[in-house]
Amino acid sequence: MFAHRTTYLFLAGLLASQTAALGQNPVMTRQDASPQPRSVTLREAGSARRLIIGAAASPGRLSEPQYADTLAAQFRQIEPEIHMKFGFIHPRPGSDASAYDFAPADKLVAFAQAHDMLVRGHCLVWHQRVADWVVGGVAAKTIGSEQLKAILQNHISTVAGHYAGNVWAWDVVNEAFNDDGSLRSTIWYDSPGIGLKDRGTAYIEQAFRWAHAADPKAKLFYNDYEAEVINPKSDAIYTMAKDFVARGAPIDGIGFQAHFDLAFDNPKTLDSFAANLKRFSDLGLEIHITELDVRVNAPNATNLAAQAALYGKVTTVCLQNPTCRVLQTWGFTDKYSWIPAYFKGKQGWALPFDDSYQKKPAYNAILKALEAK
Ligand code: G3I
């Protein structure tokens, strides 16, 4: 109801201003006076439902007009797909400014600001894309737990500090759990770890506390994949989140990546998805869908229709959850997606725009879900 009213008011306002602009001629024909209103974008339809529609992006592509125009027109939020990861942003040893390379991510932030967009940060702690100098130092045993702790504290403080006021939400820790719910063995946890080995999620909590100290206003998220439904991994994340909330550790929400294929579209799975999100909402946490894509094995009409249906259902699940505030796709055009490379060309076509920036059925399905009562 609210969404329809807002959309109506928006369109009525748009029409009025366009009519006013043409208003110098009092004898306009009906055709003259009724220009086609431009269609509502995802970001507008999302805003009308208080949902932030985002996309992962890369700065090197902003010079491509269709890329930049589509991103700015359709999305309210940008998240750097790779350029805030440790290995990219902190490629050289040391803790002073010369060790960091902020320019590529800064370019995305500047683009976002120029187009009234938010920036979501990704990610401060991850076991992948750790800088070679850290991995090499650990292998050579020149970096032990004490040094690693200092390195990670400096990294989090410097990066979150650099973007304070410009990044509104951070994936602080990404993918720390195995599918069976155990903690993943990583350089940060136990190999050698930052000195909190065998203390469960204490190292994750430490990262959140450092991030909070660096930017007290940023919202802090734990982010993971294959944790969308109720399963051992989401149970483990839930246990951690409940504990953090109970003890006042600075966590604001959970990011659910949502890298799906068509098999996700069945009632049992979708019910479990909704129930899972709800239990986190019930803890008072915000829900962000952070990396949504729906891969298919060929871009035929049947697959694209099925893909669209799932995009629509995921959007609806988010809308029906009281604290789901972000719906973000991992990229937005099939021209640039991690899927074909990762699935060796056997899967792809996972995003709402095709490789020529044309809207796919998935785009229309998201919009329809956003505009539904
Ligand atoms: O830009 C270079 C290109 O010049 C070179 O020819 C090519 C050869 O491999 O590599 C290109 O860089 C690649 C980059 O993506 C840009 O496409 C890197 O090798 C590749 O490792 C990098 O992969 C990214 C990956 O994270 C690791 O950072 C993917 O794009 C990105 O989509 C993926 O994102 C992750 C999330 O962070 C966490 N959740 C899962 C998600 C998908 O794996």
mmCIF file with all atom_site columns, C-alpha atoms in Angstrom, residues 133-205:
data_model
loop_
_atom_site.group_PDB
_atom_site.id
_atom_site.type_symbol
_atom_site.label_atom_id
_atom_site.label_alt_id
_atom_site.label_comp_id
_atom_site.label_asym_id
_atom_site.label_entity_id
_atom_site.label_seq_id
_atom_site.pdbx_PDB_ins_code
_atom_site.Cartn_x
_atom_site.Cartn_y
_atom_site.Cartn_z
_atom_site.occupancy
_atom_site.B_iso_or_equiv
_atom_site.pdbx_formal_charge
_atom_site.auth_seq_id
_atom_site.auth_comp_id
_atom_site.auth_asym_id
_atom_site.auth_atom_id
_atom_site.pdbx_PDB_model_num
ATOM 1  C CA . TRP A 1 133 ? 53.814 -10.354 2.321  1.00 0.00 ? 133 TRP A CA 1
ATOM 2  C CA . VAL A 1 134 ? 51.650 -11.661 5.193  1.00 0.00 ? 134 VAL A CA 1
ATOM 3  C CA . VAL A 1 135 ? 51.287 -15.192 3.814  1.00 0.00 ? 135 VAL A CA 1
ATOM 4  C CA . GLY A 1 136 ? 55.005 -15.302 2.978  1.00 0.00 ? 136 GLY A CA 1
ATOM 5  C CA . GLY A 1 137 ? 55.996 -13.998 6.402  1.00 0.00 ? 137 GLY A CA 1
ATOM 6  C CA . VAL A 1 138 ? 53.889 -16.613 8.159  1.00 0.00 ? 138 VAL A CA 1
ATOM 7  C CA . ALA A 1 139 ? 55.322 -19.380 5.951  1.00 0.00 ? 139 ALA A CA 1
ATOM 8  C CA . ALA A 1 140 ? 58.862 -18.176 6.655  1.00 0.00 ? 140 ALA A CA 1
ATOM 9  C CA . LYS A 1 141 ? 57.982 -17.883 10.375 1.00 0.00 ? 141 LYS A CA 1
ATOM 10 C CA . THR A 1 142 ? 59.108 -14.260 10.414 1.00 0.00 ? 142 THR A CA 1
ATOM 11 C CA . ILE A 1 143 ? 55.513 -13.445 11.324 1.00 0.00 ? 143 ILE A CA 1
ATOM 12 C CA . GLY A 1 144 ? 54.155 -15.249 14.380 1.00 0.00 ? 144 GLY A CA 1
ATOM 13 C CA . SER A 1 145 ? 50.910 -14.755 16.322 1.00 0.00 ? 145 SER A CA 1
ATOM 14 C CA . GLU A 1 146 ? 52.049 -11.611 18.130 1.00 0.00 ? 146 GLU A CA 1
ATOM 15 C CA . GLN A 1 147 ? 53.112 -9.914  14.898 1.00 0.00 ? 147 GLN A CA 1
ATOM 16 C CA . LEU A 1 148 ? 49.994 -11.128 13.106 1.00 0.00 ? 148 LEU A CA 1
ATOM 17 C CA . LYS A 1 149 ? 47.817 -9.641  15.814 1.00 0.00 ? 149 LYS A CA 1
ATOM 18 C CA . ALA A 1 150 ? 49.538 -6.265  15.412 1.00 0.00 ? 150 ALA A CA 1
ATOM 19 C CA . ILE A 1 151 ? 49.251 -6.498  11.610 1.00 0.00 ? 151 ILE A CA 1
ATOM 20 C CA . LEU A 1 152 ? 45.521 -7.229  11.704 1.00 0.00 ? 152 LEU A CA 1
ATOM 21 C CA . GLN A 1 153 ? 44.803 -4.551  14.304 1.00 0.00 ? 153 GLN A CA 1
ATOM 22 C CA . ASN A 1 154 ? 46.690 -2.000  12.236 1.00 0.00 ? 154 ASN A CA 1
ATOM 23 C CA . HIS A 1 155 ? 44.949 -3.155  9.065  1.00 0.00 ? 155 HIS A CA 1
ATOM 24 C CA . ILE A 1 156 ? 41.445 -2.914  10.513 1.00 0.00 ? 156 ILE A CA 1
ATOM 25 C CA . SER A 1 157 ? 42.119 0.391   12.267 1.00 0.00 ? 157 SER A CA 1
ATOM 26 C CA . THR A 1 158 ? 43.683 1.960   9.192  1.00 0.00 ? 158 THR A CA 1
ATOM 27 C CA . VAL A 1 159 ? 41.131 0.765   6.624  1.00 0.00 ? 159 VAL A CA 1
ATOM 28 C CA . ALA A 1 160 ? 38.009 1.313   8.737  1.00 0.00 ? 160 ALA A CA 1
ATOM 29 C CA . GLY A 1 161 ? 39.525 4.629   9.883  1.00 0.00 ? 161 GLY A CA 1
ATOM 30 C CA . HIS A 1 162 ? 40.255 5.735   6.313  1.00 0.00 ? 162 HIS A CA 1
ATOM 31 C CA . TYR A 1 163 ? 36.648 5.116   5.290  1.00 0.00 ? 163 TYR A CA 1
ATOM 32 C CA . ALA A 1 164 ? 34.998 6.363   8.496  1.00 0.00 ? 164 ALA A CA 1
ATOM 33 C CA . GLY A 1 165 ? 32.025 8.478   7.527  1.00 0.00 ? 165 GLY A CA 1
ATOM 34 C CA . ASN A 1 166 ? 32.038 7.130   3.959  1.00 0.00 ? 166 ASN A CA 1
ATOM 35 C CA . VAL A 1 167 ? 31.400 3.417   4.468  1.00 0.00 ? 167 VAL A CA 1
ATOM 36 C CA . TRP A 1 168 ? 28.172 2.965   6.381  1.00 0.00 ? 168 TRP A CA 1
ATOM 37 C CA . ALA A 1 169 ? 28.422 -0.802  6.924  1.00 0.00 ? 169 ALA A CA 1
ATOM 38 C CA . TRP A 1 170 ? 31.318 -3.260  6.914  1.00 0.00 ? 170 TRP A CA 1
ATOM 39 C CA . ASP A 1 171 ? 31.650 -6.970  6.397  1.00 0.00 ? 171 ASP A CA 1
ATOM 40 C CA . VAL A 1 172 ? 34.097 -7.248  9.281  1.00 0.00 ? 172 VAL A CA 1
ATOM 41 C CA . VAL A 1 173 ? 34.652 -10.991 9.046  1.00 0.00 ? 173 VAL A CA 1
ATOM 42 C CA . ASN A 1 174 ? 33.873 -13.031 5.948  1.00 0.00 ? 174 ASN A CA 1
ATOM 43 C CA . GLU A 1 175 ? 33.421 -16.822 5.689  1.00 0.00 ? 175 GLU A CA 1
ATOM 44 C CA . ALA A 1 176 ? 34.892 -17.904 9.036  1.00 0.00 ? 176 ALA A CA 1
ATOM 45 C CA . PHE A 1 177 ? 32.840 -21.110 9.363  1.00 0.00 ? 177 PHE A CA 1
ATOM 46 C CA . ASN A 1 178 ? 32.961 -24.474 7.623  1.00 0.00 ? 178 ASN A CA 1
ATOM 47 C CA . ASP A 1 179 ? 29.753 -26.002 6.308  1.00 0.00 ? 179 ASP A CA 1
ATOM 48 C CA . ASP A 1 180 ? 29.577 -28.327 9.340  1.00 0.00 ? 180 ASP A CA 1
ATOM 49 C CA . GLY A 1 181 ? 29.542 -25.325 11.675 1.00 0.00 ? 181 GLY A CA 1
ATOM 50 C CA . SER A 1 182 ? 33.115 -25.715 12.907 1.00 0.00 ? 182 SER A CA 1
ATOM 51 C CA . LEU A 1 183 ? 35.469 -22.755 12.670 1.00 0.00 ? 183 LEU A CA 1
ATOM 52 C CA . ARG A 1 184 ? 37.507 -22.695 9.497  1.00 0.00 ? 184 ARG A CA 1
ATOM 53 C CA . SER A 1 185 ? 41.224 -23.122 10.017 1.00 0.00 ? 185 SER A CA 1
ATOM 54 C CA . THR A 1 186 ? 42.717 -19.858 8.720  1.00 0.00 ? 186 THR A CA 1
ATOM 55 C CA . ILE A 1 187 ? 45.741 -17.649 9.032  1.00 0.00 ? 187 ILE A CA 1
ATOM 56 C CA . TRP A 1 188 ? 43.732 -15.381 11.349 1.00 0.00 ? 188 TRP A CA 1
ATOM 57 C CA . TYR A 1 189 ? 42.169 -18.039 13.573 1.00 0.00 ? 189 TYR A CA 1
ATOM 58 C CA . ASP A 1 190 ? 44.708 -20.770 14.160 1.00 0.00 ? 190 ASP A CA 1
ATOM 59 C CA . SER A 1 191 ? 47.390 -20.938 11.479 1.00 0.00 ? 191 SER A CA 1
ATOM 60 C CA . PRO A 1 192 ? 49.029 -19.310 13.368 1.00 0.00 ? 192 PRO A CA 1
ATOM 61 C CA . GLY A 1 193 ? 46.140 -17.035 14.389 1.00 0.00 ? 193 GLY A CA 1
ATOM 62 C CA . ILE A 1 194 ? 46.207 -13.731 16.232 1.00 0.00 ? 194 ILE A CA 1
ATOM 63 C CA . GLY A 1 195 ? 46.746 -15.341 19.629 1.00 0.00 ? 195 GLY A CA 1
ATOM 64 C CA . LEU A 1 196 ? 43.170 -16.493 20.246 1.00 0.00 ? 196 LEU A CA 1
ATOM 65 C CA . LYS A 1 197 ? 43.495 -19.997 18.840 1.00 0.00 ? 197 LYS A CA 1
ATOM 66 C CA . ASP A 1 198 ? 41.256 -22.550 20.542 1.00 0.00 ? 198 ASP A CA 1
ATOM 67 C CA . ARG A 1 199 ? 39.096 -19.772 21.953 1.00 0.00 ? 199 ARG A CA 1
ATOM 68 C CA . GLY A 1 200 ? 36.365 -20.230 19.378 1.00 0.00 ? 200 GLY A CA 1
ATOM 69 C CA . THR A 1 201 ? 34.870 -17.035 18.060 1.00 0.00 ? 201 THR A CA 1
ATOM 70 C CA . ALA A 1 202 ? 37.037 -14.797 20.284 1.00 0.00 ? 202 ALA A CA 1
ATOM 71 C CA . TYR A 1 203 ? 39.182 -13.801 17.316 1.00 0.00 ? 203 TYR A CA 1
ATOM 72 C CA . ILE A 1 204 ? 36.078 -12.746 15.383 1.00 0.00 ? 204 ILE A CA 1
ATOM 73 C CA . GLU A 1 205 ? 34.880 -10.697 18.330 1.00 0.00 ? 205 GLU A CA 1
#
